[in-house]
């Protein structure tokens, strides 16, 4: 990696995902907005969990940027993740999950505070759509002390999770990391994360994007919300100026890569979708792995689509390391 110690340095929310399969009627009865992320408090979390009590659940490490750094690490890249957990069982689970996947983190250098680690209730309907109910817990107080400036300066790409726009201290931490990365001449990346962030926290996203980005990741729905446009060609034209390279993921239609005034369409594998949780995070992790390993951005998008399709073909937001290695076969390192 020449002078780089990490391919990717990211900051985001530390959340443990608990995923349930539910019907549309059950989702509606729970009062959860379909396909979006909704912030909930501890009491609401308890109430929602009571409504799925007795149903089979899957628990995994999560968080948008957390999923992205794990994907990159599983493909063979080196990643660092700044986040915040509490001194509880979920916090220990989260830290161990990052370590198991080879991701370096500030959690190994700091003592976790008392409290509750953040968690996300993931509700998946039969059409493969995921709806997220997020209890931030300890990650609501993520702050700049979680940053490792020397490691930011030794990374190729600094990546910000758009969900941090909802947290004043988290946003300031992301912006401080951005300043350090920019001064060190590092590539800057942002994911818009969710339509709800665009609707309610746009000022924070604007602050993350201000001054220019090298990479911006979003899905088609988010791009439409950002531009206020519907026609995909107009949407692409409206998004193109936000970063040197903009990736708009479109599910079964693959993705658009916007750069240097050109639009490149990259097809996705044909699959039977099961669970869309983690698809965009997976795309970003695979794309950035390829981009930091000498591949063109069109090739990076191809790997991103391949990995995202694989995770959507199963339940859960992560793939096993051996699955990720298999997806690299024929692609090159």
XYZ file of C-alpha atoms in Angstrom:
333
model
C 0.000 0.000 0.000
C 3.074 2.255 -0.283
C 2.642 4.992 2.332
C -0.933 3.939 3.151
C -1.633 1.740 6.141
C -5.406 1.583 5.551
C -7.368 1.488 2.338
C -10.411 2.880 4.151
C -10.985 4.871 7.337
C -14.664 5.243 8.207
C -16.761 6.842 10.921
C -20.331 5.851 11.690
C -22.866 4.430 14.101
C -22.134 1.187 15.952
C -25.376 -0.797 15.871
C -26.196 -4.441 16.480
C -28.843 -5.613 14.015
C -31.669 -7.909 15.069
C -33.593 -8.991 11.994
C -37.112 -10.385 11.759
C -39.240 -11.492 8.808
C -42.665 -9.835 8.968
C -45.725 -9.458 6.762
C -46.805 -6.113 5.327
C -49.837 -6.225 7.604
C -47.639 -6.771 10.650
C -45.335 -3.935 9.600
C -48.334 -1.638 9.238
C -49.742 -2.714 12.609
C -46.396 -1.869 14.204
C -46.615 1.639 12.743
C -43.260 1.376 10.971
C -42.590 3.317 7.757
C -41.773 0.827 5.028
C -38.326 0.968 3.437
C -37.000 3.768 5.622
C -34.983 4.273 8.777
C -36.881 5.556 11.806
C -35.156 6.676 15.002
C -36.765 5.229 18.142
C -36.172 5.560 21.876
C -35.707 2.781 24.433
C -39.425 2.601 25.274
C -40.430 2.329 21.606
C -37.791 -0.364 21.089
C -39.242 -2.398 23.962
C -42.755 -2.020 22.547
C -41.698 -3.089 19.041
C -39.745 -6.075 20.346
C -42.845 -7.202 22.236
C -44.728 -7.313 18.934
C -42.212 -9.730 17.391
C -41.664 -11.738 20.563
C -41.346 -15.433 19.849
C -40.432 -14.970 16.200
C -37.085 -16.213 14.929
C -34.435 -13.499 14.903
C -30.945 -13.125 13.437
C -28.351 -10.993 15.227
C -25.344 -9.492 13.461
C -22.991 -6.562 13.711
C -24.424 -3.677 11.717
C -24.378 0.043 11.183
C -24.088 1.383 7.645
C -20.382 2.280 7.634
C -19.679 -0.745 9.839
C -21.082 -2.999 7.124
C -18.949 -1.196 4.541
C -15.638 -1.577 6.387
C -16.350 -5.252 7.091
C -17.084 -5.861 3.389
C -13.817 -4.219 2.367
C -11.861 -6.170 4.995
C -13.434 -9.484 3.991
C -12.314 -8.862 0.424
C -8.750 -8.445 1.651
C -8.513 -4.698 2.284
C -7.352 -2.907 5.420
C -9.919 -0.795 7.248
C -10.249 1.308 10.406
C -13.601 2.160 11.987
C -14.314 4.935 14.494
C -17.495 4.323 16.482
C -18.938 4.213 20.023
C -20.466 1.370 22.047
C -21.447 0.966 25.696
C -19.986 -1.350 28.331
C -22.641 -4.046 27.864
C -23.106 -7.399 26.168
C -24.050 -5.839 22.819
C -20.993 -3.584 22.953
C -18.692 -6.549 23.542
C -20.417 -8.429 20.707
C -19.919 -5.489 18.345
C -16.247 -4.993 19.179
C -15.552 -8.720 18.823
C -17.355 -8.796 15.476
C -15.135 -6.030 14.078
C -12.013 -7.760 15.386
C -13.128 -11.118 13.977
C -13.490 -9.518 10.556
C -10.063 -7.888 10.714
C -11.226 -4.293 11.129
C -9.085 -2.020 13.302
C -11.044 0.277 15.614
C -10.823 2.851 18.371
C -12.766 0.426 20.607
C -9.572 -1.498 21.332
C -7.946 1.675 22.719
C -10.749 3.149 24.827
C -12.925 2.014 27.710
C -16.586 1.793 26.797
C -18.902 3.998 28.896
C -21.859 2.729 30.898
C -25.164 2.664 29.055
C -26.762 0.772 26.188
C -25.105 -0.014 22.884
C -27.067 1.097 19.845
C -29.247 -1.437 18.098
C -31.354 -1.679 14.982
C -34.573 -3.639 14.597
C -34.603 -4.765 10.963
C -38.029 -5.780 9.632
C -37.976 -7.594 6.283
C -41.192 -8.029 4.293
C -41.844 -10.729 1.633
C -40.896 -8.305 -1.186
C -37.323 -8.204 0.284
C -37.707 -4.595 1.450
C -36.097 -3.763 4.786
C -37.480 -1.230 7.268
C -35.185 -0.035 10.046
C -36.056 1.031 13.584
C -32.881 2.417 15.131
C -32.181 2.958 18.814
C -28.945 4.947 18.860
C -28.046 4.381 22.499
C -24.349 5.051 23.112
C -23.638 5.971 19.496
C -25.819 9.077 19.871
C -22.878 10.569 21.784
C -20.173 9.633 19.293
C -17.661 12.476 19.320
C -14.300 13.536 17.944
C -12.411 11.693 20.693
C -13.195 8.495 18.731
C -10.990 9.712 15.873
C -7.409 8.550 15.330
C -5.870 11.430 13.346
C -2.639 9.567 12.548
C -4.614 6.672 11.086
C -6.791 9.033 9.036
C -3.580 10.472 7.601
C -2.408 6.943 6.724
C -5.595 5.943 4.895
C -6.391 6.233 1.201
C -10.074 7.089 1.649
C -11.976 8.774 4.506
C -15.632 7.652 4.525
C -18.529 9.362 6.309
C -21.855 7.726 7.134
C -24.753 10.019 6.303
C -26.751 8.816 9.312
C -24.388 10.886 11.489
C -26.207 13.971 10.208
C -28.877 13.145 12.828
C -26.400 13.441 15.731
C -24.886 16.860 16.578
C -21.774 15.366 18.189
C -21.491 12.624 15.573
C -21.728 15.171 12.775
C -19.016 17.305 14.353
C -16.808 14.234 14.715
C -17.328 13.330 11.048
C -16.514 16.889 10.010
C -13.377 17.001 12.161
C -12.226 13.758 10.559
C -13.015 15.238 7.170
C -10.848 18.271 7.949
C -7.933 16.051 8.999
C -8.319 13.889 5.894
C -8.567 16.874 3.559
C -5.447 18.491 5.032
C -3.605 15.198 4.529
C -4.727 15.036 0.906
C -6.911 11.959 1.324
C -9.880 11.006 -0.830
C -13.216 11.930 0.779
C -16.319 9.755 0.557
C -19.917 10.088 1.770
C -22.987 7.895 1.676
C -26.371 9.646 1.846
C -27.632 6.631 3.852
C -31.411 7.099 3.757
C -34.212 9.277 2.405
C -35.088 10.251 5.991
C -31.668 11.887 6.385
C -32.296 13.963 3.263
C -35.766 14.953 4.470
C -34.862 15.857 8.048
C -31.076 16.317 8.284
C -30.064 17.794 4.953
C -28.018 20.589 6.508
C -25.725 18.002 8.070
C -25.308 16.176 4.761
C -24.582 19.489 3.055
C -21.857 20.142 5.637
C -20.290 16.733 4.958
C -20.320 17.391 1.213
C -19.198 21.027 1.389
C -15.875 21.661 -0.265
C -16.184 18.686 -2.590
C -16.034 14.911 -2.410
C -14.167 12.253 -4.304
C -16.886 9.617 -3.899
C -20.611 9.850 -3.209
C -22.826 6.774 -2.777
C -26.629 6.782 -2.857
C -29.533 4.784 -4.225
C -32.010 5.935 -6.832
C -34.670 6.853 -4.271
C -32.200 9.000 -2.334
C -30.965 10.682 -5.514
C -34.526 11.566 -6.467
C -35.183 12.964 -2.988
C -31.971 14.993 -3.117
C -32.651 16.545 -6.526
C -36.437 16.723 -6.318
C -36.534 15.201 -9.811
C -37.984 11.953 -11.164
C -36.507 11.367 -14.605
C -33.344 9.344 -14.063
C -31.355 11.279 -16.683
C -32.239 14.563 -15.004
C -31.497 13.040 -11.595
C -28.064 11.922 -12.777
C -27.319 15.368 -14.185
C -28.341 16.912 -10.881
C -26.170 14.576 -8.802
C -23.054 14.628 -10.987
C -21.585 17.809 -9.498
C -21.651 16.492 -5.926
C -18.449 14.457 -6.253
C -15.740 13.490 -8.707
C -17.351 10.031 -8.808
C -21.031 9.489 -7.951
C -22.510 5.989 -7.723
C -26.299 5.688 -7.903
C -27.426 2.141 -7.146
C -30.658 0.979 -8.799
C -31.312 -2.504 -7.448
C -32.002 -5.004 -10.241
C -31.056 -2.329 -12.799
C -27.484 -2.200 -11.524
C -25.966 1.222 -11.003
C -24.909 4.447 -12.673
C -21.363 5.740 -12.299
C -21.140 9.484 -12.937
C -17.729 11.074 -13.546
C -16.011 13.485 -15.912
C -19.339 14.419 -17.479
C -20.056 10.827 -18.477
C -22.660 8.328 -17.249
C -21.669 4.658 -17.220
C -24.377 2.052 -16.707
C -23.143 -1.096 -14.966
C -25.469 -4.101 -14.977
C -26.240 -6.237 -11.944
C -26.548 -10.042 -11.803
C -30.084 -11.413 -12.089
C -31.216 -12.761 -8.712
C -34.299 -13.588 -6.677
C -34.212 -10.900 -3.956
C -34.714 -12.049 -0.383
C -33.527 -9.218 1.877
C -32.243 -5.780 0.840
C -30.674 -5.024 4.244
C -27.053 -3.965 3.791
C -27.097 -3.875 -0.019
C -25.911 -0.285 -0.396
C -23.299 -0.702 2.339
C -21.979 -3.829 0.626
C -21.815 -2.030 -2.721
C -19.766 0.809 -1.215
C -17.358 -1.567 0.541
C -16.742 -3.660 -2.574
C -16.475 -0.600 -4.814
C -13.909 1.055 -2.541
C -11.954 -2.185 -2.224
C -11.621 -2.355 -6.016
C -10.977 1.383 -6.416
C -8.120 1.250 -3.883
C -6.629 -1.837 -5.538
C -5.998 -0.412 -8.985
C -9.278 -1.166 -10.759
C -11.297 1.259 -12.860
C -14.476 2.669 -11.383
C -16.556 0.700 -13.894
C -14.842 -2.477 -12.699
C -15.329 -1.375 -9.092
C -19.052 -0.924 -9.724
C -19.193 -4.375 -11.295
C -17.743 -5.913 -8.127
C -20.048 -3.743 -6.033
C -23.080 -5.012 -7.925
C -21.880 -8.599 -7.651
C -21.419 -8.405 -3.884
C -24.648 -6.465 -3.308
C -26.602 -9.032 -5.342
C -25.133 -11.819 -3.230
C -26.146 -10.206 0.058
C -29.658 -9.458 -1.247
C -29.999 -13.134 -2.221
C -29.961 -14.212 1.431
C -31.202 -13.039 4.804
C -28.876 -10.777 6.768
C -26.617 -7.805 6.094
C -23.295 -9.643 5.873
C -21.695 -12.421 3.846
C -19.199 -14.964 5.152
C -15.524 -14.335 4.311
C -15.424 -17.392 2.076
C -18.427 -16.058 0.130
C -16.639 -12.749 -0.376
C -13.471 -14.479 -1.543
C -15.509 -16.498 -4.044
C -16.967 -13.268 -5.448
C -13.437 -12.071 -6.157
C -12.636 -15.107 -8.292
C -12.274 -14.075 -11.897
C -12.235 -10.409 -10.894
C -8.560 -10.067 -9.946
C -6.945 -8.457 -6.962
